[in-house]
Short mmCIF file of C-alpha atoms in Angstrom, two decimals:
data_model
loop_
_atom_site.label_atom_id
_atom_site.label_comp_id
_atom_site.label_asym_id
_atom_site.label_seq_id
_atom_site.Cartn_x
_atom_site.Cartn_y
_atom_site.Cartn_z
CA MET M 1018 18.62 -25.45 0.60
CA HIS M 1019 21.12 -26.22 3.37
CA LEU M 1020 21.34 -24.02 6.46
CA ALA M 1021 24.57 -22.31 5.38
CA GLU M 1022 23.14 -21.59 1.92
CA ALA M 1023 19.93 -20.27 3.41
CA LEU M 1024 21.77 -17.91 5.76
CA ILE M 1025 24.04 -16.63 2.99
CA ALA M 1026 21.04 -16.08 0.69
CA LEU M 1027 19.05 -14.25 3.35
CA GLY M 1028 21.94 -12.07 4.46
CA GLY M 1029 22.80 -11.29 0.86
CA ALA M 1030 19.19 -10.37 0.16
CA PHE M 1031 19.14 -7.89 3.04
CA LEU M 1032 22.46 -6.36 1.99
CA ALA M 1033 21.63 -6.17 -1.72
CA ALA M 1034 18.27 -4.53 -1.01
CA GLY M 1035 19.73 -2.10 1.52
CA ILE M 1036 22.76 -1.03 -0.50
CA LEU M 1037 20.78 -0.55 -3.72
CA ALA M 1038 18.07 1.41 -1.90
CA ARG M 1039 20.66 3.56 -0.17
CA ALA M 1040 22.28 4.41 -3.50
CA GLY M 1041 18.90 5.26 -5.03
CA ALA M 1042 17.89 7.42 -2.07
CA ARG M 1043 20.78 9.78 -2.89
CA ILE M 1044 19.03 10.75 -6.13
CA GLY M 1045 15.58 10.86 -4.57
CA LEU M 1046 14.23 7.44 -5.55
CA PRO M 1047 11.86 5.65 -3.15
CA THR M 1048 13.00 2.39 -1.59
CA ILE M 1049 10.15 0.10 -2.64
CA PRO M 1050 10.98 -0.23 -6.37
CA LEU M 1051 14.67 -0.54 -5.50
CA PHE M 1052 13.99 -3.47 -3.17
CA MET M 1053 12.13 -5.09 -6.05
CA LEU M 1054 14.94 -4.29 -8.47
CA ALA M 1055 17.43 -5.95 -6.11
CA GLY M 1056 15.35 -9.12 -6.24
CA ILE M 1057 15.31 -9.02 -10.03
CA LEU M 1058 19.07 -8.39 -10.34
CA PHE M 1059 20.09 -11.06 -7.85
CA GLY M 1060 17.43 -13.59 -8.73
CA PRO M 1061 17.53 -16.72 -10.88
CA ASN M 1062 16.26 -14.94 -14.00
CA THR M 1063 19.16 -12.50 -14.37
CA PRO M 1064 22.77 -13.25 -15.42
CA GLY M 1065 25.38 -12.92 -12.70
CA ILE M 1066 25.17 -13.70 -8.99
CA ALA M 1067 21.96 -15.47 -8.00
CA LEU M 1068 21.48 -15.23 -4.26
CA VAL M 1069 18.36 -17.38 -4.45
CA ASP M 1070 17.84 -20.03 -7.12
CA ASN M 1071 14.27 -20.84 -6.12
CA PRO M 1072 11.97 -17.94 -5.10
CA ALA M 1073 9.97 -20.41 -3.00
CA ASP M 1074 12.90 -20.53 -0.56
CA LEU M 1075 11.96 -17.04 0.65
CA LYS M 1076 8.20 -17.53 0.41
CA LEU M 1077 7.63 -17.80 4.16
CA LEU M 1078 9.80 -14.80 5.01
CA GLY M 1079 8.13 -12.80 2.25
CA ALA M 1080 4.73 -13.75 3.68
CA ILE M 1081 5.84 -12.56 7.11
CA GLY M 1082 6.90 -9.28 5.51
CA LEU M 1083 3.43 -8.90 4.03
CA VAL M 1084 1.89 -9.68 7.43
CA PHE M 1085 3.90 -6.94 9.14
CA LEU M 1086 3.14 -4.40 6.41
CA LEU M 1087 -0.62 -4.91 6.76
CA PHE M 1088 -0.42 -5.31 10.53
CA TYR M 1089 1.19 -1.88 10.73
CA LEU M 1090 -1.45 -0.41 8.44
CA GLY M 1091 -4.12 -1.76 10.78
CA LEU M 1092 -2.35 -0.23 13.78
CA GLU M 1093 -2.38 3.15 12.08
CA PHE M 1094 -5.96 3.03 10.87
CA HIS M 1095 -8.70 4.84 12.77
CA LEU M 1096 -12.27 5.30 11.63
CA ASP M 1097 -12.16 8.78 13.16
CA ASP M 1098 -9.78 9.77 10.35
CA LEU M 1099 -12.56 9.11 7.87
CA VAL M 1100 -15.52 10.42 9.86
CA SER M 1101 -13.84 13.73 10.76
CA GLY M 1102 -13.34 14.56 7.09
CA GLY M 1103 -17.05 14.89 6.46
CA ARG M 1104 -19.20 14.04 3.47
CA ARG M 1105 -17.20 16.19 1.08
CA LEU M 1106 -14.03 14.20 1.71
CA VAL M 1107 -15.90 10.91 1.34
CA GLY M 1108 -17.30 12.17 -1.94
CA VAL M 1109 -13.86 13.13 -3.25
CA GLY M 1110 -12.38 9.79 -2.17
CA THR M 1111 -15.23 7.96 -3.86
CA LEU M 1112 -14.64 9.96 -7.04
CA TYR M 1113 -10.97 8.91 -7.00
CA LEU M 1114 -11.90 5.26 -6.55
CA VAL M 1115 -14.59 5.25 -9.21
CA LEU M 1116 -12.31 6.80 -11.81
CA ASN M 1117 -9.09 4.95 -11.01
CA VAL M 1118 -10.35 1.56 -9.82
CA GLY M 1119 -13.10 1.55 -12.42
CA GLY M 1120 -10.58 2.56 -15.08
CA GLY M 1121 -8.26 -0.24 -13.97
CA PHE M 1122 -11.04 -2.80 -14.26
CA LEU M 1123 -12.02 -1.63 -17.75
CA PHE M 1124 -8.36 -1.63 -18.72
CA GLY M 1125 -8.06 -5.26 -17.62
CA LEU M 1126 -11.10 -6.21 -19.68
CA ALA M 1127 -9.67 -4.35 -22.68
CA LEU M 1128 -6.51 -6.44 -22.44
CA GLY M 1129 -8.65 -9.57 -22.69
CA TRP M 1130 -7.03 -11.23 -19.69
CA GLY M 1131 -10.28 -12.26 -18.00
CA ILE M 1132 -12.62 -11.02 -15.26
CA ARG M 1133 -10.46 -12.25 -12.35
CA GLU M 1134 -7.36 -10.61 -13.78
CA ALA M 1135 -9.33 -7.41 -14.38
CA MET M 1136 -10.41 -7.35 -10.73
CA VAL M 1137 -6.78 -7.61 -9.61
CA LEU M 1138 -5.74 -4.89 -12.07
CA ALA M 1139 -8.52 -2.65 -10.77
CA GLY M 1140 -6.88 -2.54 -7.35
CA VAL M 1141 -3.34 -2.41 -8.72
CA VAL M 1142 -4.03 0.57 -10.97
CA GLY M 1143 -6.51 2.28 -8.67
CA ILE M 1144 -4.81 2.38 -5.25
CA SER M 1145 -2.04 4.85 -4.44
CA SER M 1146 1.02 4.04 -2.34
CA SER M 1147 0.47 5.65 1.06
CA ALA M 1148 4.12 4.95 1.92
CA ILE M 1149 5.50 6.84 -1.07
CA VAL M 1150 2.88 9.61 -0.99
CA THR M 1151 3.56 10.36 2.68
CA LYS M 1152 7.32 10.29 2.14
CA VAL M 1153 6.99 12.72 -0.77
CA LEU M 1154 5.00 15.14 1.39
CA VAL M 1155 7.64 14.94 4.12
CA ASP M 1156 10.60 15.31 1.75
CA LEU M 1157 9.08 18.27 -0.12
CA GLY M 1158 8.04 20.07 3.06
CA ARG M 1159 4.39 20.28 2.03
CA LEU M 1160 2.79 19.12 5.27
CA GLY M 1161 1.58 22.64 6.01
CA ASN M 1162 0.02 23.15 2.58
CA PRO M 1163 -3.78 23.43 2.56
CA GLU M 1164 -4.16 20.73 -0.11
CA THR M 1165 -2.13 18.21 1.92
CA ARG M 1166 -5.05 17.40 4.17
CA LEU M 1167 -7.12 16.60 1.10
CA ILE M 1168 -4.35 14.32 -0.18
CA LEU M 1169 -4.13 12.50 3.15
CA GLY M 1170 -7.91 12.21 3.26
CA VAL M 1171 -7.96 10.49 -0.11
CA ILE M 1172 -5.29 8.08 1.15
CA VAL M 1173 -7.49 7.24 4.14
CA ILE M 1174 -10.45 6.49 1.86
CA GLU M 1175 -8.24 4.25 -0.27
CA ASP M 1176 -7.06 2.39 2.84
CA VAL M 1177 -10.67 1.66 3.78
CA PHE M 1178 -11.44 0.48 0.27
CA LEU M 1179 -8.36 -1.74 0.13
CA ALA M 1180 -9.36 -3.54 3.31
CA LEU M 1181 -12.85 -4.25 1.96
CA TYR M 1182 -11.54 -5.10 -1.49
CA LEU M 1183 -9.10 -7.69 -0.14
CA ALA M 1184 -11.93 -9.32 1.79
CA GLY M 1185 -14.15 -9.55 -1.27
CA LEU M 1186 -11.45 -10.47 -3.76
CA GLN M 1187 -10.19 -13.64 -2.08
CA PRO M 1188 -13.36 -15.76 -2.61
CA VAL M 1189 -13.50 -14.61 -6.24
CA LEU M 1190 -9.92 -15.61 -6.91
CA GLY M 1191 -10.40 -18.89 -5.08
CA GLN M 1192 -12.44 -20.32 -7.99
CA ALA M 1193 -14.86 -22.26 -5.83
CA ASP M 1194 -16.71 -25.11 -7.57
CA GLY M 1195 -20.27 -23.96 -8.08
CA LEU M 1196 -22.41 -21.22 -6.60
CA GLY M 1197 -22.97 -23.09 -3.34
CA ALA M 1198 -19.26 -23.58 -2.74
CA ALA M 1199 -18.59 -19.94 -3.55
CA ALA M 1200 -21.31 -18.85 -1.10
CA LEU M 1201 -19.83 -21.13 1.57
CA ASP M 1202 -16.35 -19.73 1.05
CA PHE M 1203 -17.64 -16.18 1.20
CA GLY M 1204 -19.70 -17.00 4.29
CA LYS M 1205 -16.66 -18.36 6.14
CA ALA M 1206 -14.57 -15.37 5.16
CA PHE M 1207 -17.32 -12.88 6.04
CA GLY M 1208 -18.02 -14.61 9.36
CA PHE M 1209 -14.37 -14.48 10.33
CA LEU M 1210 -14.20 -10.79 9.50
CA ILE M 1211 -17.36 -10.14 11.53
CA VAL M 1212 -15.77 -11.86 14.54
CA LEU M 1213 -12.62 -9.74 14.22
CA ALA M 1214 -14.63 -6.57 13.64
CA SER M 1215 -16.72 -7.31 16.74
CA ILE M 1216 -13.58 -7.78 18.80
CA ALA M 1217 -12.27 -4.48 17.43
CA ARG M 1218 -15.51 -2.77 18.44
CA TRP M 1219 -16.28 -4.35 21.81
CA GLY M 1220 -13.40 -6.57 22.88
CA THR M 1221 -10.38 -4.29 22.91
CA ARG M 1222 -10.30 -4.14 26.72
CA ILE M 1223 -9.99 -7.90 26.95
CA VAL M 1224 -7.33 -7.98 24.25
CA GLY M 1225 -5.57 -5.09 25.95
CA ARG M 1226 -5.34 -7.07 29.18
CA LEU M 1227 -4.07 -10.11 27.28
CA ILE M 1228 -1.15 -8.26 25.77
CA SER M 1229 -0.52 -5.87 28.66
CA THR M 1230 3.08 -6.11 29.88
CA LYS M 1231 5.77 -3.63 30.84
CA ASP M 1232 8.43 -5.82 29.24
CA ASP M 1233 9.05 -4.77 25.62
CA GLU M 1234 10.53 -8.16 24.78
CA LEU M 1235 7.40 -10.00 25.84
CA LEU M 1236 5.17 -7.47 24.07
CA VAL M 1237 7.05 -8.05 20.80
CA VAL M 1238 6.71 -11.81 21.17
CA ILE M 1239 2.97 -11.57 21.92
CA PHE M 1240 1.94 -9.17 19.14
CA THR M 1241 4.11 -11.02 16.62
CA GLY M 1242 2.41 -14.27 17.56
CA LEU M 1243 -1.04 -12.71 17.31
CA ALA M 1244 -0.31 -11.14 13.92
CA ILE M 1245 1.10 -14.29 12.33
CA LEU M 1246 -1.48 -16.62 13.92
CA THR M 1247 -4.43 -14.47 12.82
CA ALA M 1248 -2.97 -14.19 9.33
CA GLY M 1249 -2.63 -17.97 9.15
CA VAL M 1250 -6.20 -18.59 10.33
CA ALA M 1251 -7.46 -16.00 7.85
CA GLU M 1252 -5.58 -17.71 5.01
CA GLU M 1253 -7.01 -21.07 6.04
CA LEU M 1254 -10.55 -19.65 5.94
CA GLY M 1255 -10.03 -18.03 2.55
CA VAL M 1256 -9.81 -14.42 3.71
CA SER M 1257 -6.10 -13.86 2.85
CA ASP M 1258 -3.30 -13.52 5.34
CA ALA M 1259 -2.98 -9.82 4.52
CA MET M 1260 -6.54 -9.10 5.61
CA GLY M 1261 -6.14 -11.09 8.82
CA ALA M 1262 -2.99 -9.13 9.67
CA PHE M 1263 -4.78 -5.85 8.98
CA MET M 1264 -7.68 -6.75 11.25
CA ILE M 1265 -5.54 -7.81 14.22
CA GLY M 1266 -3.57 -4.61 13.76
CA LEU M 1267 -6.84 -2.69 13.86
CA ILE M 1268 -7.74 -4.44 17.14
CA LEU M 1269 -4.37 -3.87 18.82
CA GLY M 1270 -4.33 -0.29 17.57
CA ALA M 1271 -7.28 0.46 19.83
CA THR M 1272 -5.53 -0.80 23.00
CA LYS M 1273 -3.47 1.19 25.48
CA SER M 1274 -0.36 -0.63 24.28
CA ALA M 1275 -0.78 0.69 20.72
CA PRO M 1276 1.88 3.46 20.88
CA ARG M 1277 4.49 1.00 22.15
CA ILE M 1278 3.51 -1.60 19.56
CA ARG M 1279 3.85 0.97 16.76
CA ALA M 1280 7.35 1.81 17.90
CA LEU M 1281 8.41 -1.80 18.42
CA VAL M 1282 7.02 -3.13 15.14
CA HIS M 1283 8.93 -0.61 13.00
CA PRO M 1284 12.18 -2.59 12.67
CA LEU M 1285 10.26 -5.82 12.04
CA ARG M 1286 8.08 -4.16 9.41
CA ASP M 1287 11.03 -2.53 7.69
CA ALA M 1288 13.27 -5.60 7.64
CA PHE M 1289 10.70 -8.20 6.63
CA GLY M 1290 8.92 -5.71 4.36
CA ALA M 1291 12.15 -5.33 2.39
CA ILE M 1292 12.31 -9.11 2.03
CA PHE M 1293 8.70 -9.15 0.80
CA PHE M 1294 9.53 -6.71 -1.99
CA PHE M 1295 12.83 -8.50 -2.70
CA SER M 1296 11.12 -11.89 -2.91
CA PHE M 1297 8.55 -10.47 -5.33
CA GLY M 1298 11.39 -9.32 -7.56
CA LEU M 1299 12.90 -12.82 -7.50
CA SER M 1300 9.92 -14.20 -9.38
CA ILE M 1301 10.16 -11.64 -12.19
CA ASP M 1302 11.95 -12.46 -15.42
CA PRO M 1303 13.21 -9.25 -17.09
CA GLY M 1304 12.35 -10.86 -20.43
CA ASP M 1305 8.70 -11.01 -19.32
CA LEU M 1306 8.78 -7.29 -18.54
CA VAL M 1307 9.61 -6.61 -22.17
CA LYS M 1308 6.59 -8.64 -23.26
CA VAL M 1309 4.22 -6.49 -21.20
CA ALA M 1310 5.92 -3.16 -21.96
CA GLY M 1311 3.01 -2.07 -24.17
CA PRO M 1312 0.25 -2.72 -21.60
CA VAL M 1313 2.41 -1.13 -18.88
CA ALA M 1314 2.87 2.03 -20.96
CA LEU M 1315 -0.87 2.23 -21.64
CA ALA M 1316 -1.63 1.73 -17.95
CA VAL M 1317 0.80 4.49 -16.98
CA VAL M 1318 -0.78 6.93 -19.43
CA SER M 1319 -4.25 5.93 -18.23
CA THR M 1320 -3.23 6.50 -14.61
CA PHE M 1321 -1.92 9.99 -15.38
CA VAL M 1322 -5.13 10.92 -17.19
CA LEU M 1323 -7.64 9.48 -14.71
CA ASN M 1324 -5.68 10.66 -11.68
CA GLY M 1325 -5.47 14.10 -13.28
CA ILE M 1326 -9.23 14.30 -13.83
CA ALA M 1327 -9.93 13.18 -10.26
CA GLY M 1328 -7.34 15.54 -8.76
CA VAL M 1329 -8.59 18.59 -10.63
CA ALA M 1330 -12.18 17.80 -9.68
CA ALA M 1331 -11.20 17.32 -6.02
CA ALA M 1332 -9.35 20.64 -5.99
CA ARG M 1333 -12.32 22.47 -7.51
CA ILE M 1334 -14.71 20.90 -4.98
CA HIS M 1335 -12.50 22.20 -2.15
CA GLY M 1336 -12.08 25.66 -3.66
CA PHE M 1337 -8.38 25.35 -4.47
CA GLY M 1338 -6.49 27.07 -7.25
CA ARG M 1339 -4.45 25.60 -10.09
CA THR M 1340 -1.23 25.30 -8.07
CA GLU M 1341 -2.89 23.28 -5.33
CA ALA M 1342 -4.67 21.17 -7.93
CA SER M 1343 -1.34 20.34 -9.56
CA ASN M 1344 0.10 19.31 -6.19
CA VAL M 1345 -2.87 17.01 -5.57
CA VAL M 1346 -2.71 15.43 -9.02
CA PHE M 1347 1.00 14.67 -9.06
CA THR M 1348 1.40 13.70 -5.40
CA ILE M 1349 -1.16 10.86 -5.44
CA LEU M 1350 0.27 9.30 -8.61
CA SER M 1351 2.64 6.78 -7.00
CA ARG M 1352 1.75 3.11 -6.85
CA GLY M 1353 3.68 0.69 -4.67
CA GLU M 1354 3.15 -1.64 -1.75
CA PHE M 1355 -0.60 -2.15 -2.12
CA ALA M 1356 -0.21 -3.23 -5.74
CA LEU M 1357 2.28 -5.86 -4.63
CA VAL M 1358 -0.04 -6.98 -1.83
CA LEU M 1359 -2.71 -7.65 -4.46
CA ALA M 1360 -0.11 -9.39 -6.61
CA ALA M 1361 0.76 -11.68 -3.70
CA VAL M 1362 -2.91 -12.48 -3.13
CA ALA M 1363 -3.34 -13.26 -6.83
CA ALA M 1364 -0.23 -15.45 -6.88
CA SER M 1365 -1.51 -17.51 -3.94
CA ALA M 1366 -4.80 -18.09 -5.76
CA GLY M 1367 -3.14 -19.47 -8.89
CA GLY M 1368 -4.72 -20.08 -12.28
CA LEU M 1369 -4.39 -16.47 -13.45
CA ASP M 1370 -2.82 -15.16 -16.64
CA ALA M 1371 0.97 -15.57 -16.53
CA ARG M 1372 1.42 -11.99 -17.76
CA LEU M 1373 -0.22 -10.54 -14.64
CA ALA M 1374 2.81 -10.73 -12.31
CA PRO M 1375 5.34 -9.14 -14.70
CA PHE M 1376 2.77 -6.48 -15.62
CA ILE M 1377 2.31 -5.54 -11.96
CA ALA M 1378 6.07 -5.52 -11.39
CA GLY M 1379 6.71 -3.31 -14.42
CA TYR M 1380 3.83 -0.97 -13.61
CA VAL M 1381 4.90 -0.54 -9.98
CA LEU M 1382 8.53 0.02 -10.95
CA VAL M 1383 7.54 2.77 -13.39
CA MET M 1384 4.91 4.47 -11.21
CA ALA M 1385 6.96 4.29 -8.02
CA VAL M 1386 9.71 6.21 -9.81
CA LEU M 1387 7.63 8.59 -11.96
CA GLY M 1388 5.25 9.49 -9.13
CA PRO M 1389 7.79 11.14 -6.81
CA LEU M 1390 9.62 12.75 -9.74
CA ALA M 1391 6.36 14.27 -11.01
CA ALA M 1392 5.47 15.49 -7.51
CA THR M 1393 8.76 17.37 -7.19
CA ARG M 1394 8.01 19.11 -10.49
CA SER M 1395 4.30 19.75 -9.93
CA LYS M 1396 4.80 23.52 -10.26
CA ARG M 1397 6.32 23.01 -13.70
CA PHE M 1398 3.52 20.65 -14.74
CA GLU M 1399 0.88 23.08 -13.52
CA ARG M 1400 0.67 24.56 -17.02
CA VAL M 1401 -0.87 21.36 -18.42
CA ILE M 1402 -3.99 22.03 -16.32
CA PRO M 1403 -6.33 24.46 -18.13
CA ALA M 1404 -6.28 27.79 -16.29
CA ARG M 1405 -9.93 28.45 -17.17
CA LEU M 1406 -10.97 25.68 -14.77
CA PHE M 1407 -9.69 27.76 -11.85
CA ARG M 1408 -10.33 31.29 -13.04
CA GLY M 1409 -11.15 33.51 -10.07
CA ARG M 1410 -10.37 30.80 -7.53
CA ASP M 1411 -8.00 31.24 -4.62
CA ALA M 1412 -6.63 28.47 -2.44
CA GLY M 1413 -9.27 27.44 0.04
CA ASP M 1414 -9.19 25.56 3.29
CA ALA M 1415 -8.85 21.81 3.00
CA VAL M 1416 -11.00 19.38 4.87
CA VAL M 1417 -9.53 18.64 8.26
CA VAL M 1418 -8.85 14.93 8.34
CA THR M 1419 -7.44 14.84 11.85
CA GLY M 1420 -6.23 17.36 14.36
CA GLU M 1421 -2.80 15.77 14.34
CA ALA M 1422 -2.35 15.74 10.58
CA ASP M 1423 0.60 18.11 10.62
CA GLU M 1424 2.70 16.14 13.08
CA VAL M 1425 5.44 14.03 11.56
CA ARG M 1426 7.33 11.16 13.04
CA GLU M 1427 10.60 10.37 11.29
CA VAL M 1428 11.52 6.71 11.59
CA GLY M 1429 14.87 6.92 9.85
CA ASP M 1430 16.67 7.67 6.63
CA GLY M 1431 15.13 5.93 3.67
CA ASP M 1432 12.28 4.47 5.73
CA PRO M 1433 9.67 3.34 3.19
CA MET M 1434 6.81 3.79 5.60
CA GLU M 1435 7.14 7.23 7.22
CA ARG M 1436 3.74 8.41 8.26
CA VAL M 1437 1.74 11.43 9.29
CA ASP M 1438 0.24 10.73 12.71
CA GLY M 1439 -3.35 9.71 12.39
CA VAL M 1440 -3.16 9.18 8.64
CA ARG M 1441 -1.27 6.68 6.56
#
């Protein structure tokens, strides 16, 4: 692709994603599936204008988008968020993971797509979208609700699991030749993570001095270089660029410069994150979505059922009533950016079932739309939850995840990654 063509394609991608997402935001749709839809509509597999003929042309920019998404997640992550919730919160989060991730794995096996595909589907089906869930809570004005802290606590647990799952999944998807090669690959990946974790635990002062500068321009250049370099080294060692970006974000998040980095990385995360979702849509053929419509429908139904069981159980454990239980169930339904992160990791590994990518795209499109819509109507859907399960129960106090859980920072209209301070 010539320079002029590349610039036109990139500018068109930004505009198409932004305009479509802006139109969807007026009727309450989240931005993530709309960015994907823009990639599908203006990609090589759809009649009409094709901004990009070869999805590989945006591969690097899409990878940078993934790096910034996970880098930001690392910046926001604090172990204190998990510890302060107590054993009860950990138990509820574990229940969610066992039911949803376990259900996703069994679903993958039932499809007959293979063990590796089932492991990817386990994460895709089992992990909620913290971006969409948090935005729903903000938009519906539920931050002061007692069950909201439980919802945010579950999201924290899922974030922890995702980080560990990404680290363990990469060697499995790598298809090493023989047990020895697999052990070597895992050893390199684990060793690299141990080094980064050690720096996060004991080396933040040194890192803080390295990046310390009063000049915002220089700070942006330095943390961008660290994020991309660490992601590249991680990819080279078989850890996945996403995990490397998360870990360096975790390290920088513990430095004194963290608040400034969070503010400065927002426009980079938003812009390149949109290109990541757009580039994923480029690779999807709408005809392939039709072929996996059946599995997608089954997965959606399964998610509603398993998420419902987990949500009701979590509400009962915390002493909530049926209304709060309904809010929990239908707020944590959405799937989004994490599913696409796993899809990107799977695509880089290669050798997986060709139906996996369109399945993930279709599933995310459906759940990213149905999730917020169901959350806005949770009071109406409350009647599907048997009243006898909550007879005599009044709303109780939720587990306190963090003392700052009710503070909101608005980044801008339509921002796909609004957050609650201290919790993703």
